[in-house]
CSV table of C-alpha atoms and ligand atoms in Angstrom, one decimal:
chain,number,residue,atom,x,y,z
A,17,UNK,CA,9.0,-24.5,-23.5
A,18,UNK,CA,11.8,-22.5,-25.1
A,19,UNK,CA,12.0,-18.9,-23.7
A,20,UNK,CA,11.7,-17.3,-27.3
A,21,UNK,CA,8.6,-19.4,-28.3
A,22,UNK,CA,5.7,-17.2,-29.4
A,23,UNK,CA,2.8,-17.9,-27.2
A,24,UNK,CA,-0.8,-16.9,-26.8
A,25,UNK,CA,-1.4,-14.7,-23.7
A,26,UNK,CA,-4.9,-13.9,-22.4
A,27,UNK,CA,-5.0,-10.6,-20.3
A,28,UNK,CA,-7.6,-9.3,-17.9
A,29,UNK,CA,-7.4,-5.6,-16.9
A,30,UNK,CA,-5.8,-5.1,-20.4
A,31,UNK,CA,-7.2,-1.6,-20.5
A,32,UNK,CA,-5.5,-0.5,-17.3
A,33,UNK,CA,-2.1,1.3,-16.8
A,34,UNK,CA,-0.2,-1.9,-16.3
A,35,UNK,CA,-2.3,-4.0,-18.8
A,36,UNK,CA,-1.8,-1.6,-21.7
A,37,UNK,CA,2.0,-1.6,-21.3
A,38,UNK,CA,2.1,-5.4,-20.8
A,39,UNK,CA,0.0,-6.0,-24.0
A,40,UNK,CA,2.3,-3.7,-26.0
A,41,UNK,CA,5.4,-5.4,-24.6
A,42,UNK,CA,4.2,-8.9,-25.3
A,43,UNK,CA,3.0,-8.0,-28.8
A,44,UNK,CA,6.5,-6.5,-29.6
A,45,UNK,CA,8.0,-9.8,-28.3
A,46,UNK,CA,6.0,-11.6,-31.0
A,47,UNK,CA,3.3,-13.1,-28.8
A,48,UNK,CA,-0.4,-13.2,-29.5
A,49,UNK,CA,-2.3,-11.1,-26.9
A,50,UNK,CA,-6.0,-11.6,-26.3
A,51,UNK,CA,-7.9,-9.4,-24.0
A,52,UNK,CA,-10.9,-10.2,-21.7
A,53,UNK,CA,-13.2,-7.2,-21.6
A,54,UNK,CA,-16.3,-6.3,-19.6
A,55,UNK,CA,-17.9,-4.6,-22.7
A,56,UNK,CA,-18.8,-5.7,-26.1
A,57,UNK,CA,-15.6,-7.0,-27.8
A,58,UNK,CA,-14.3,-4.5,-30.4
A,59,UNK,CA,-12.0,-6.9,-32.4
A,60,UNK,CA,-11.1,-10.5,-33.0
A,61,UNK,CA,-8.6,-10.5,-30.0
A,62,UNK,CA,-11.3,-9.3,-27.5
A,63,UNK,CA,-13.5,-11.7,-25.5
A,64,UNK,CA,-16.3,-11.0,-23.1
A,65,UNK,CA,-16.1,-11.7,-19.5
A,66,UNK,CA,-17.9,-10.2,-16.5
A,67,UNK,CA,-16.9,-11.1,-12.9
A,68,UNK,CA,-20.1,-9.4,-11.7
A,69,UNK,CA,-22.3,-11.9,-13.5
A,70,UNK,CA,-20.0,-14.9,-14.1
A,71,UNK,CA,-20.3,-14.5,-17.9
A,72,UNK,CA,-17.2,-15.8,-19.7
A,73,UNK,CA,-16.5,-16.5,-23.4
A,74,UNK,CA,-14.6,-19.8,-23.4
A,75,UNK,CA,-13.3,-19.2,-26.8
A,76,UNK,CA,-10.8,-16.8,-25.1
A,77,UNK,CA,-8.9,-19.8,-23.6
A,78,UNK,CA,-9.0,-22.1,-26.6
A,79,UNK,CA,-5.3,-22.7,-27.6
A,80,UNK,CA,-4.1,-20.2,-24.9
A,81,UNK,CA,-0.7,-20.8,-23.1
A,82,UNK,CA,-0.7,-18.0,-20.4
A,83,UNK,CA,-3.3,-16.0,-18.5
A,84,UNK,CA,-2.2,-12.7,-16.9
A,85,UNK,CA,-4.9,-11.6,-14.6
A,86,UNK,CA,-4.5,-8.0,-13.5
A,87,UNK,CA,-8.2,-6.8,-13.3
A,88,UNK,CA,-9.4,-5.2,-10.0
A,89,UNK,CA,-11.0,-1.9,-8.8
A,90,UNK,CA,-8.3,0.8,-8.1
A,91,UNK,CA,-6.9,0.5,-4.6
A,92,UNK,CA,-5.9,4.2,-4.2
A,93,UNK,CA,-8.6,5.8,-6.4
A,94,UNK,CA,-10.9,6.9,-3.6
A,95,UNK,CA,-11.1,7.0,0.2
A,96,UNK,CA,-11.5,3.7,1.9
A,97,UNK,CA,-15.2,3.7,3.0
A,98,UNK,CA,-16.7,0.4,4.0
A,99,UNK,CA,-18.4,0.2,0.6
A,100,UNK,CA,-15.2,1.1,-1.2
A,101,UNK,CA,-13.3,-1.6,0.7
A,102,UNK,CA,-15.9,-4.2,-0.2
A,103,UNK,CA,-15.6,-3.2,-3.9
A,104,UNK,CA,-11.8,-3.5,-3.9
A,105,UNK,CA,-12.0,-6.9,-2.3
A,106,UNK,CA,-15.0,-8.3,-4.3
A,107,UNK,CA,-13.7,-7.1,-7.7
A,108,UNK,CA,-10.5,-9.1,-6.9
A,109,UNK,CA,-12.0,-12.3,-5.3
A,110,UNK,CA,-14.9,-12.6,-7.8
A,111,UNK,CA,-12.7,-12.0,-10.9
A,112,UNK,CA,-10.0,-14.3,-9.7
A,113,UNK,CA,-12.4,-17.1,-8.8
A,114,UNK,CA,-14.0,-16.8,-12.3
A,115,UNK,CA,-10.7,-16.9,-14.2
A,116,UNK,CA,-9.4,-19.8,-12.1
A,117,UNK,CA,-12.5,-21.8,-12.6
A,118,UNK,CA,-12.5,-21.2,-16.3
A,119,UNK,CA,-8.8,-21.9,-16.6
A,120,UNK,CA,-9.3,-25.3,-14.8
A,121,UNK,CA,-12.2,-26.1,-17.2
A,122,UNK,CA,-10.2,-25.3,-20.3
A,123,UNK,CA,-8.8,-28.8,-20.4
A,124,UNK,CA,-5.1,-27.7,-20.9
A,125,UNK,CA,-3.0,-28.9,-17.9
A,126,UNK,CA,-0.2,-26.7,-19.1
A,127,UNK,CA,-2.2,-23.5,-19.1
A,128,UNK,CA,-0.2,-21.0,-16.8
A,129,UNK,CA,-2.2,-18.6,-14.6
A,130,UNK,CA,-0.2,-15.6,-13.6
A,131,UNK,CA,-2.4,-13.7,-11.1
A,132,UNK,CA,-1.9,-10.3,-9.6
A,133,UNK,CA,-1.3,-9.7,-6.0
A,134,UNK,CA,0.8,-7.0,-4.2
A,135,UNK,CA,3.5,-6.6,-1.7
A,136,UNK,CA,0.8,-5.4,0.7
A,137,UNK,CA,0.6,-9.2,1.4
A,138,UNK,CA,3.3,-8.7,3.9
A,139,UNK,CA,1.4,-5.9,5.9
A,140,UNK,CA,3.5,-3.2,7.6
A,141,UNK,CA,6.7,-5.1,7.8
A,142,UNK,CA,8.8,-2.1,9.1
A,143,UNK,CA,12.5,-2.5,7.9
A,144,UNK,CA,12.3,-6.3,7.9
A,145,UNK,CA,13.4,-7.8,4.6
A,146,UNK,CA,10.5,-9.7,3.0
A,147,UNK,CA,11.4,-12.3,0.4
A,148,UNK,CA,8.6,-14.7,-0.9
A,149,UNK,CA,8.9,-16.9,2.3
A,150,UNK,CA,7.9,-14.0,4.6
A,151,UNK,CA,4.6,-14.4,6.4
A,152,UNK,CA,1.6,-12.3,5.6
A,153,UNK,CA,0.9,-9.3,7.8
A,154,UNK,CA,-2.1,-7.5,9.2
A,155,UNK,CA,-4.3,-4.7,7.8
A,156,UNK,CA,-6.9,-4.4,5.0
A,157,UNK,CA,-4.4,-4.7,2.2
A,158,UNK,CA,-2.8,-7.9,3.6
A,159,UNK,CA,-6.3,-9.3,4.0
A,160,UNK,CA,-7.2,-8.4,0.4
A,161,UNK,CA,-3.9,-10.0,-0.9
A,162,UNK,CA,-4.5,-13.2,1.0
A,163,UNK,CA,-8.1,-13.5,-0.3
A,164,UNK,CA,-7.0,-12.5,-3.8
A,165,UNK,CA,-4.3,-15.3,-3.9
A,166,UNK,CA,-6.5,-17.8,-2.2
A,167,UNK,CA,-9.1,-17.2,-5.0
A,168,UNK,CA,-7.1,-19.1,-7.5
A,169,UNK,CA,-7.7,-22.4,-5.6
A,170,UNK,CA,-9.9,-23.8,-8.3
A,171,UNK,CA,-6.8,-23.8,-10.7
A,172,UNK,CA,-4.6,-25.6,-8.1
A,173,UNK,CA,-3.9,-28.4,-10.6
A,174,UNK,CA,-2.4,-25.9,-13.1
A,175,UNK,CA,0.8,-23.9,-13.0
A,176,UNK,CA,-0.2,-20.8,-10.9
A,177,UNK,CA,2.0,-17.8,-10.0
A,178,UNK,CA,1.1,-15.1,-7.6
A,179,UNK,CA,2.9,-11.9,-8.6
A,180,UNK,CA,3.3,-9.7,-5.6
A,181,UNK,CA,3.6,-6.4,-7.3
A,182,UNK,CA,5.4,-3.4,-5.7
A,183,UNK,CA,4.8,0.3,-6.3
A,184,UNK,CA,5.1,0.6,-10.1
A,185,UNK,CA,7.1,3.5,-11.4
A,186,UNK,CA,6.4,4.6,-15.0
A,187,UNK,CA,5.1,7.3,-17.2
A,188,UNK,CA,1.6,8.6,-17.2
A,189,UNK,CA,0.1,6.9,-14.1
A,190,UNK,CA,0.7,5.1,-10.9
A,191,UNK,CA,2.9,6.5,-8.1
A,192,UNK,CA,4.8,9.1,-10.1
A,193,UNK,CA,1.6,10.6,-11.6
A,194,UNK,CA,0.5,11.2,-8.0
A,195,UNK,CA,3.8,12.7,-6.7
A,196,UNK,CA,5.0,14.8,-9.7
A,197,UNK,CA,2.5,17.7,-9.4
A,198,UNK,CA,3.4,18.1,-5.7
A,199,UNK,CA,7.2,17.8,-6.2
A,200,UNK,CA,7.2,19.9,-9.3
A,201,UNK,CA,5.5,22.6,-7.5
A,202,UNK,CA,8.3,22.5,-4.9
A,203,UNK,CA,5.8,21.2,-2.3
A,204,UNK,CA,7.4,17.7,-2.0
A,205,UNK,CA,8.6,16.4,1.4
A,206,UNK,CA,8.9,13.2,3.3
A,207,UNK,CA,5.8,11.5,4.6
A,208,UNK,CA,5.6,11.2,8.4
A,209,UNK,CA,9.0,10.2,9.7
A,210,UNK,CA,10.2,9.2,6.1
A,211,UNK,CA,11.1,5.8,7.6
A,212,UNK,CA,8.5,3.7,5.7
A,213,UNK,CA,10.0,1.4,3.0
A,214,UNK,CA,8.7,1.4,-0.5
A,215,UNK,CA,9.4,-1.6,-2.8
A,216,UNK,CA,9.1,-0.1,-6.2
A,217,UNK,CA,9.7,-1.5,-9.8
A,218,UNK,CA,9.8,0.2,-13.1
A,219,UNK,CA,6.8,-0.6,-15.4
A,220,UNK,CA,9.3,-1.7,-18.1
A,221,UNK,CA,10.9,-4.2,-15.7
A,222,UNK,CA,7.6,-5.4,-14.5
A,223,UNK,CA,6.5,-6.2,-18.1
A,224,UNK,CA,9.9,-7.9,-18.8
A,225,UNK,CA,9.6,-9.9,-15.6
A,226,UNK,CA,6.0,-11.2,-16.4
A,227,UNK,CA,7.4,-12.3,-19.8
A,228,UNK,CA,10.3,-14.0,-17.9
A,229,UNK,CA,8.0,-15.7,-15.5
A,230,UNK,CA,6.0,-17.1,-18.4
A,231,UNK,CA,9.0,-18.2,-20.4
A,232,UNK,CA,10.6,-20.0,-17.4
A,233,UNK,CA,7.3,-21.2,-16.0
A,234,UNK,CA,8.1,-19.9,-12.5
A,235,UNK,CA,5.2,-20.8,-10.2
A,236,UNK,CA,4.3,-19.9,-6.6
A,237,UNK,CA,4.7,-16.4,-5.1
A,238,UNK,CA,7.0,-14.1,-6.9
A,239,UNK,CA,7.8,-10.5,-5.7
A,240,UNK,CA,7.7,-8.2,-8.6
A,241,UNK,CA,9.9,-5.5,-7.1
A,242,UNK,CA,13.2,-3.9,-7.9
A,243,UNK,CA,16.4,-5.0,-6.1
A,244,UNK,CA,16.8,-1.8,-4.1
A,245,UNK,CA,13.7,-0.8,-2.1
A,246,UNK,CA,14.1,2.7,-0.6
A,247,UNK,CA,12.8,4.5,2.4
A,248,UNK,CA,10.4,7.3,1.9
A,249,UNK,CA,13.1,9.8,2.8
A,250,UNK,CA,15.4,8.4,0.1
A,251,UNK,CA,12.5,8.6,-2.5
A,252,UNK,CA,11.8,12.1,-1.6
A,253,UNK,CA,15.4,13.2,-1.9
A,254,UNK,CA,15.9,11.4,-5.2
A,255,UNK,CA,12.7,12.9,-6.7
A,256,UNK,CA,13.7,16.4,-5.4
A,257,UNK,CA,17.1,16.0,-7.0
A,258,UNK,CA,15.7,14.7,-10.3
A,259,UNK,CA,13.3,17.6,-10.7
A,260,UNK,CA,15.6,20.2,-9.2
A,261,UNK,CA,13.0,21.1,-6.6
A,262,UNK,CA,13.3,21.6,-2.8
A,263,UNK,CA,11.7,18.9,-0.6
A,264,UNK,CA,11.7,20.7,2.6
A,265,UNK,CA,7.9,20.5,3.4
A,266,UNK,CA,7.4,17.2,5.2
A,267,UNK,CA,3.8,16.0,5.4
A,268,UNK,CA,3.0,15.2,8.9
A,269,UNK,CA,1.3,11.9,9.7
A,270,UNK,CA,-1.8,13.5,11.4
A,271,UNK,CA,-2.4,15.7,8.2
A,272,UNK,CA,-2.2,12.6,5.9
A,273,UNK,CA,-4.5,10.7,8.1
A,274,UNK,CA,-7.0,13.6,8.1
A,275,UNK,CA,-6.9,13.8,4.3
A,276,UNK,CA,-6.8,10.1,3.5
A,277,UNK,CA,-8.0,8.2,6.5
A,278,UNK,CA,-7.0,4.6,6.9
A,279,UNK,CA,-5.4,4.5,3.5
A,280,UNK,CA,-2.7,7.0,4.8
A,281,UNK,CA,-1.5,4.4,7.4
A,282,UNK,CA,-1.4,1.4,4.9
A,283,UNK,CA,-0.2,3.1,1.7
A,284,UNK,CA,1.9,6.1,2.8
A,285,UNK,CA,3.1,5.7,6.3
A,286,UNK,CA,3.7,2.0,6.3
A,287,UNK,CA,5.4,-0.2,3.7
A,288,UNK,CA,7.4,-3.2,2.9
A,289,UNK,CA,11.1,-3.8,2.2
A,290,UNK,CA,10.4,-6.7,-0.3
A,291,UNK,CA,13.2,-8.2,-2.3
A,292,UNK,CA,12.8,-10.1,-5.7
A,293,UNK,CA,14.5,-13.2,-4.4
A,294,UNK,CA,12.9,-15.5,-6.8
A,295,UNK,CA,13.3,-13.4,-9.9
A,296,UNK,CA,17.0,-13.0,-9.0
A,297,UNK,CA,17.5,-16.7,-8.2
A,298,UNK,CA,16.3,-17.6,-11.7
A,299,UNK,CA,18.7,-15.1,-13.3
A,300,UNK,CA,16.5,-12.2,-14.1
A,301,UNK,CA,18.3,-8.9,-14.5
A,302,UNK,CA,16.8,-5.4,-14.1
A,303,UNK,CA,17.2,-2.7,-16.7
A,304,UNK,CA,16.3,-0.2,-13.9
A,305,UNK,CA,18.0,-1.5,-10.7
A,306,UNK,CA,17.7,1.7,-8.8
A,307,UNK,CA,14.9,4.1,-8.1
A,308,UNK,CA,16.9,6.8,-9.8
A,309,UNK,CA,17.1,4.7,-13.1
A,310,UNK,CA,13.4,4.0,-13.0
A,311,UNK,CA,12.3,7.5,-12.2
A,312,UNK,CA,14.7,9.0,-14.8
A,313,UNK,CA,13.3,6.6,-17.5
A,314,UNK,CA,9.8,7.4,-16.5
A,315,UNK,CA,10.4,11.1,-16.8
A,316,UNK,CA,12.0,10.8,-20.2
A,317,UNK,CA,9.2,8.6,-21.5
A,318,UNK,CA,6.6,11.2,-20.7
B,411,NAP,N1,0.0,0.1,-10.5
B,411,NAP,C1,0.6,-0.2,-9.3
B,411,NAP,O1,1.5,0.4,-8.8
B,411,NAP,C2,0.2,-1.6,-8.8
B,411,NAP,C3,0.9,-2.0,-7.6
B,411,NAP,C4,0.5,-3.3,-7.0
B,411,NAP,C5,-0.5,-4.0,-7.6
B,411,NAP,N2,-1.2,-3.5,-8.7
B,411,NAP,C6,-2.3,-4.3,-9.2
B,411,NAP,O2,-2.1,-4.6,-10.5
B,411,NAP,C7,-3.4,-4.6,-11.3
B,411,NAP,C8,-3.3,-3.7,-12.4
B,411,NAP,O3,-3.0,-2.4,-11.9
B,411,NAP,P1,-3.2,-1.0,-12.8
B,411,NAP,O4,-2.3,0.0,-12.2
B,411,NAP,O5,-3.0,-1.3,-14.2
B,411,NAP,O6,-4.7,-0.7,-12.5
B,411,NAP,P2,-5.8,0.1,-13.4
B,411,NAP,O7,-5.1,1.0,-14.3
B,411,NAP,O8,-6.8,0.6,-12.4
B,411,NAP,O9,-6.5,-1.1,-14.3
B,411,NAP,C9,-7.2,-2.1,-13.7
B,411,NAP,C10,-8.1,-2.7,-14.7
B,411,NAP,O10,-9.0,-3.7,-14.1
B,411,NAP,C11,-10.3,-3.7,-14.5
B,411,NAP,N3,-11.3,-3.4,-13.5
B,411,NAP,C12,-11.4,-2.3,-12.8
B,411,NAP,N4,-12.5,-2.4,-12.0
B,411,NAP,C13,-12.9,-3.6,-12.1
B,411,NAP,C14,-13.9,-4.4,-11.5
B,411,NAP,N5,-14.8,-3.9,-10.5
B,411,NAP,N6,-14.2,-5.7,-11.9
B,411,NAP,C15,-13.3,-6.2,-12.8
B,411,NAP,N7,-12.3,-5.6,-13.4
B,411,NAP,C16,-12.1,-4.3,-13.1
B,411,NAP,C17,-10.3,-2.6,-15.7
B,411,NAP,O11,-10.2,-3.2,-16.9
B,411,NAP,P3,-11.5,-3.5,-17.9
B,411,NAP,O12,-12.3,-2.2,-17.7
B,411,NAP,O13,-10.8,-3.6,-19.2
B,411,NAP,O14,-12.2,-4.7,-17.4
B,411,NAP,C18,-9.1,-1.7,-15.4
B,411,NAP,O15,-8.5,-1.3,-16.6
B,411,NAP,C19,-4.4,-4.2,-10.2
B,411,NAP,O16,-5.1,-5.4,-9.7
B,411,NAP,C20,-3.6,-3.5,-9.0
B,411,NAP,O17,-4.1,-3.7,-7.8
B,411,NAP,C21,-0.8,-2.3,-9.3
């Protein structure tokens, strides 16, 4: 299919922080965007689905070319109690199994399923570089990502892509929305030793990369991260410099653990140094290749 061909995309999680931006990006590129929603549809491009009950309006996939499946309960929205962890896992596995089953039943062997996952797949990989061939690691997030990716198995006969998304940097949400109030108040500082790696990507490049994956029909695992992951110490210094604020107040590991429990160990004190090897091998170029570019763009967009 020619990269510029207008296609019909079907999105889950279209109301989310990434989904809204992706829908706007794809529409601006001339594609048709349908949304699968868990409430009553509000217009002709909305279709009902509900991973909790298995309900699915099959009209959503009629004539569709690409599904981008983003839906899932927020990973960092609340402390990881046993019940919360179950919700995070089930909302991904149930939704993914449903979309994969329905994609397979749609009768279009070219229907491309692009299903979200995260760089948490690699576990706490320390400073080791993780391209898409790196093994999965240990911990709750790695377990979730493996189950999430495995849940597309019903669609194995179709082109399937697992996008392993990094920490997304953009306006009005995500990582920056959590960091800005702290850094703007001059209370920013490195987390723990500051050695944990963060594989970030700008939301703008994430949307472009998903369009690229669809246009070039890239299948298998694809790291959706920028080309220059940073340590937490680097991120801290960059944010302080951009905001003209001091960053002399490190957050000690024990305090983060006390405040956030297990989440602190997996989301803040550990990380991955993932590289977008497959995107780069297929010729994708980033508009925001450095964290400074991404953060500056996000701050200007606000
Ligand atoms: N933002 C990041 O930095 C980042 C990094 C790595 C991976 N990801 C992954 O990318 C996906 C989208 O991220 P986001 O930041 O846009 O998240 P978000 O703003 O929380 O949006 C997620 C969407 O998923 C749907 N959803 C929520 N709970 C659900 C449930 N229990 N069952 C089914 N659907 C549910 C909702 O859409 P409806 O109400 O319309 O159904 C919601 O708008 C998520 O799976 C996330 O884990 C994000």
